[in-house]
């Protein structure tokens, strides 16, 4: 596979304010949030409105109850979701995106568009890399 060098893209070309990416850069918060494997999935699943934990788990599939609970608690601490408890028997809990959580859908959708456009090529490159690692060295 041949990789062609491209001209560097500047922040001005993608309409972002200039940011110095240093160790304590605030952009790292966003990278941390989007880098959490379940957080963007849960935010995306909540995009249409409040859901109960069991509904979320069913809609997402493949997430353990423990991971769902940990991620929802983290999202609540980060002010991305509101947890609503209803005084009923049995108790009922729902989670809903806050304005900050709804705003997070913008980069999630943008990442989805990027994957739609480039995902196959990246997956193929990853498979090639894994194949190279599996080959005995000469």
PDB file of C-alpha atoms in Angstrom:
ATOM      1  CA  UNK A   1       0.000   0.000   0.000  1.00  0.00           C
ATOM      2  CA  UNK A   2       1.407   3.372  -1.012  1.00  0.00           C
ATOM      3  CA  UNK A   3       0.791   6.365   1.200  1.00  0.00           C
ATOM      4  CA  UNK A   4       0.914   9.725  -0.518  1.00  0.00           C
ATOM      5  CA  UNK A   5       2.137  12.745   1.371  1.00  0.00           C
ATOM      6  CA  UNK A   6      -0.446  15.477   1.617  1.00  0.00           C
ATOM      7  CA  UNK A   7      -0.122  19.119   2.467  1.00  0.00           C
ATOM      8  CA  UNK A   8      -0.730  19.763   6.166  1.00  0.00           C
ATOM      9  CA  UNK A   9      -4.216  20.968   7.049  1.00  0.00           C
ATOM     10  CA  UNK A  10      -4.375  24.037   9.251  1.00  0.00           C
ATOM     11  CA  UNK A  11      -7.078  24.903  11.773  1.00  0.00           C
ATOM     12  CA  UNK A  12      -8.104  27.844   9.579  1.00  0.00           C
ATOM     13  CA  UNK A  13      -8.915  25.458   6.707  1.00  0.00           C
ATOM     14  CA  UNK A  14     -11.397  23.527   8.833  1.00  0.00           C
ATOM     15  CA  UNK A  15     -12.790  26.615  10.566  1.00  0.00           C
ATOM     16  CA  UNK A  16     -11.497  25.836  14.063  1.00  0.00           C
ATOM     17  CA  UNK A  17      -9.919  28.348  16.403  1.00  0.00           C
ATOM     18  CA  UNK A  18      -6.153  27.905  16.801  1.00  0.00           C
ATOM     19  CA  UNK A  19      -5.209  25.643  19.698  1.00  0.00           C
ATOM     20  CA  UNK A  20      -1.793  24.562  20.929  1.00  0.00           C
ATOM     21  CA  UNK A  21      -1.962  20.836  21.631  1.00  0.00           C
ATOM     22  CA  UNK A  22       0.046  20.609  24.821  1.00  0.00           C
ATOM     23  CA  UNK A  23      -0.160  18.325  27.844  1.00  0.00           C
ATOM     24  CA  UNK A  24      -2.800  20.384  29.655  1.00  0.00           C
ATOM     25  CA  UNK A  25      -4.713  21.367  26.507  1.00  0.00           C
ATOM     26  CA  UNK A  26      -8.482  21.584  27.063  1.00  0.00           C
ATOM     27  CA  UNK A  27      -9.025  19.731  23.767  1.00  0.00           C
ATOM     28  CA  UNK A  28      -7.825  16.608  25.564  1.00  0.00           C
ATOM     29  CA  UNK A  29     -11.156  16.584  27.431  1.00  0.00           C
ATOM     30  CA  UNK A  30     -12.954  16.079  24.125  1.00  0.00           C
ATOM     31  CA  UNK A  31     -10.485  13.449  22.982  1.00  0.00           C
ATOM     32  CA  UNK A  32     -10.917  11.626  26.295  1.00  0.00           C
ATOM     33  CA  UNK A  33     -14.717  11.726  26.002  1.00  0.00           C
ATOM     34  CA  UNK A  34     -14.782  10.537  22.389  1.00  0.00           C
ATOM     35  CA  UNK A  35     -12.034   8.002  23.099  1.00  0.00           C
ATOM     36  CA  UNK A  36     -14.140   6.254  25.726  1.00  0.00           C
ATOM     37  CA  UNK A  37     -15.522   3.297  23.795  1.00  0.00           C
ATOM     38  CA  UNK A  38     -19.035   3.342  25.276  1.00  0.00           C
ATOM     39  CA  UNK A  39     -19.685   7.014  26.069  1.00  0.00           C
ATOM     40  CA  UNK A  40     -20.314   8.156  22.467  1.00  0.00           C
ATOM     41  CA  UNK A  41     -22.446   5.065  21.840  1.00  0.00           C
ATOM     42  CA  UNK A  42     -24.634   5.823  24.866  1.00  0.00           C
ATOM     43  CA  UNK A  43     -24.908   9.513  23.929  1.00  0.00           C
ATOM     44  CA  UNK A  44     -25.928   8.553  20.394  1.00  0.00           C
ATOM     45  CA  UNK A  45     -28.498   6.069  21.714  1.00  0.00           C
ATOM     46  CA  UNK A  46     -30.027   8.776  23.943  1.00  0.00           C
ATOM     47  CA  UNK A  47     -30.366  11.223  21.030  1.00  0.00           C
ATOM     48  CA  UNK A  48     -34.159  10.776  20.756  1.00  0.00           C
ATOM     49  CA  UNK A  49     -34.936  11.287  24.427  1.00  0.00           C
ATOM     50  CA  UNK A  50     -34.854   9.712  27.876  1.00  0.00           C
ATOM     51  CA  UNK A  51     -34.375   5.986  28.305  1.00  0.00           C
ATOM     52  CA  UNK A  52     -34.263   3.528  31.162  1.00  0.00           C
ATOM     53  CA  UNK A  53     -31.020   1.575  31.704  1.00  0.00           C
ATOM     54  CA  UNK A  54     -32.571  -1.698  30.515  1.00  0.00           C
ATOM     55  CA  UNK A  55     -33.805  -0.026  27.326  1.00  0.00           C
ATOM     56  CA  UNK A  56     -30.355   1.430  26.742  1.00  0.00           C
ATOM     57  CA  UNK A  57     -28.664  -1.923  27.231  1.00  0.00           C
ATOM     58  CA  UNK A  58     -31.069  -3.633  24.823  1.00  0.00           C
ATOM     59  CA  UNK A  59     -30.745  -0.876  22.206  1.00  0.00           C
ATOM     60  CA  UNK A  60     -26.937  -0.879  22.380  1.00  0.00           C
ATOM     61  CA  UNK A  61     -26.290  -4.611  22.680  1.00  0.00           C
ATOM     62  CA  UNK A  62     -22.946  -6.027  23.760  1.00  0.00           C
ATOM     63  CA  UNK A  63     -22.515  -3.785  26.816  1.00  0.00           C
ATOM     64  CA  UNK A  64     -22.436  -5.299  30.289  1.00  0.00           C
ATOM     65  CA  UNK A  65     -24.636  -3.916  33.050  1.00  0.00           C
ATOM     66  CA  UNK A  66     -21.497  -2.939  34.984  1.00  0.00           C
ATOM     67  CA  UNK A  67     -20.006  -1.001  32.043  1.00  0.00           C
ATOM     68  CA  UNK A  68     -23.334   0.697  31.308  1.00  0.00           C
ATOM     69  CA  UNK A  69     -23.672   1.796  34.938  1.00  0.00           C
ATOM     70  CA  UNK A  70     -20.059   3.030  35.128  1.00  0.00           C
ATOM     71  CA  UNK A  71     -20.374   4.983  31.888  1.00  0.00           C
ATOM     72  CA  UNK A  72     -23.734   6.524  32.839  1.00  0.00           C
ATOM     73  CA  UNK A  73     -22.291   7.604  36.206  1.00  0.00           C
ATOM     74  CA  UNK A  74     -19.293   9.140  34.428  1.00  0.00           C
ATOM     75  CA  UNK A  75     -21.575  10.933  31.975  1.00  0.00           C
ATOM     76  CA  UNK A  76     -23.607  12.271  34.898  1.00  0.00           C
ATOM     77  CA  UNK A  77     -20.434  13.584  36.617  1.00  0.00           C
ATOM     78  CA  UNK A  78     -19.392  15.211  33.326  1.00  0.00           C
ATOM     79  CA  UNK A  79     -22.840  16.884  33.103  1.00  0.00           C
ATOM     80  CA  UNK A  80     -23.636  15.060  29.849  1.00  0.00           C
ATOM     81  CA  UNK A  81     -26.743  13.259  31.178  1.00  0.00           C
ATOM     82  CA  UNK A  82     -29.380  13.893  33.809  1.00  0.00           C
ATOM     83  CA  UNK A  83     -30.553  10.976  35.924  1.00  0.00           C
ATOM     84  CA  UNK A  84     -34.212  11.105  36.870  1.00  0.00           C
ATOM     85  CA  UNK A  85     -35.488   8.918  39.697  1.00  0.00           C
ATOM     86  CA  UNK A  86     -39.201   8.357  40.034  1.00  0.00           C
ATOM     87  CA  UNK A  87     -40.718   7.593  43.445  1.00  0.00           C
ATOM     88  CA  UNK A  88     -42.527   4.472  42.327  1.00  0.00           C
ATOM     89  CA  UNK A  89     -42.589   0.860  43.362  1.00  0.00           C
ATOM     90  CA  UNK A  90     -40.500  -0.626  41.894  1.00  0.00           C
ATOM     91  CA  UNK A  91     -38.192   2.395  41.505  1.00  0.00           C
ATOM     92  CA  UNK A  92     -37.752   3.719  37.984  1.00  0.00           C
ATOM     93  CA  UNK A  93     -34.720   5.614  36.644  1.00  0.00           C
ATOM     94  CA  UNK A  94     -34.303   7.360  33.296  1.00  0.00           C
ATOM     95  CA  UNK A  95     -31.314   9.048  31.694  1.00  0.00           C
ATOM     96  CA  UNK A  96     -31.535  12.002  29.336  1.00  0.00           C
ATOM     97  CA  UNK A  97     -28.927  14.074  27.543  1.00  0.00           C
ATOM     98  CA  UNK A  98     -28.268  17.540  28.955  1.00  0.00           C
ATOM     99  CA  UNK A  99     -27.608  20.474  26.602  1.00  0.00           C
ATOM    100  CA  UNK A 100     -23.882  19.628  26.836  1.00  0.00           C
ATOM    101  CA  UNK A 101     -24.650  15.993  25.995  1.00  0.00           C
ATOM    102  CA  UNK A 102     -26.799  17.024  23.018  1.00  0.00           C
ATOM    103  CA  UNK A 103     -23.985  19.296  21.793  1.00  0.00           C
ATOM    104  CA  UNK A 104     -21.648  16.283  21.960  1.00  0.00           C
ATOM    105  CA  UNK A 105     -23.752  14.683  19.215  1.00  0.00           C
ATOM    106  CA  UNK A 106     -22.209  17.141  16.716  1.00  0.00           C
ATOM    107  CA  UNK A 107     -18.686  15.655  16.860  1.00  0.00           C
ATOM    108  CA  UNK A 108     -20.162  12.141  17.182  1.00  0.00           C
ATOM    109  CA  UNK A 109     -22.088  12.639  13.922  1.00  0.00           C
ATOM    110  CA  UNK A 110     -18.982  14.182  12.310  1.00  0.00           C
ATOM    111  CA  UNK A 111     -16.922  11.169  13.348  1.00  0.00           C
ATOM    112  CA  UNK A 112     -19.624   8.906  11.918  1.00  0.00           C
ATOM    113  CA  UNK A 113     -19.407  10.754   8.595  1.00  0.00           C
ATOM    114  CA  UNK A 114     -15.621  10.385   8.610  1.00  0.00           C
ATOM    115  CA  UNK A 115     -15.926   6.641   9.266  1.00  0.00           C
ATOM    116  CA  UNK A 116     -18.504   6.310   6.492  1.00  0.00           C
ATOM    117  CA  UNK A 117     -16.038   7.944   4.091  1.00  0.00           C
ATOM    118  CA  UNK A 118     -12.741   6.435   5.296  1.00  0.00           C
ATOM    119  CA  UNK A 119     -13.600   3.436   7.494  1.00  0.00           C
ATOM    120  CA  UNK A 120     -13.063   0.724   4.883  1.00  0.00           C
ATOM    121  CA  UNK A 121      -9.602   2.007   3.986  1.00  0.00           C
ATOM    122  CA  UNK A 122      -8.602   2.292   7.646  1.00  0.00           C
ATOM    123  CA  UNK A 123      -9.942  -1.200   8.405  1.00  0.00           C
ATOM    124  CA  UNK A 124      -8.025  -2.626   5.446  1.00  0.00           C
ATOM    125  CA  UNK A 125      -4.838  -0.878   6.578  1.00  0.00           C
ATOM    126  CA  UNK A 126      -5.307  -2.247  10.096  1.00  0.00           C
ATOM    127  CA  UNK A 127      -5.779  -5.758   8.716  1.00  0.00           C
ATOM    128  CA  UNK A 128      -2.621  -5.370   6.606  1.00  0.00           C
ATOM    129  CA  UNK A 129      -0.704  -4.210   9.674  1.00  0.00           C
ATOM    130  CA  UNK A 130      -1.936  -7.183  11.695  1.00  0.00           C
ATOM    131  CA  UNK A 131      -0.977  -9.542   8.848  1.00  0.00           C
ATOM    132  CA  UNK A 132       2.516  -8.004   8.795  1.00  0.00           C
ATOM    133  CA  UNK A 133       2.858  -8.555  12.550  1.00  0.00           C
ATOM    134  CA  UNK A 134       1.821 -12.195  12.167  1.00  0.00           C
ATOM    135  CA  UNK A 135       4.544 -12.886   9.578  1.00  0.00           C
ATOM    136  CA  UNK A 136       7.818 -14.310  10.930  1.00  0.00           C
ATOM    137  CA  UNK A 137      10.699 -11.910  10.566  1.00  0.00           C
ATOM    138  CA  UNK A 138      13.483 -12.875   8.151  1.00  0.00           C
TER     139      UNK A 138
END
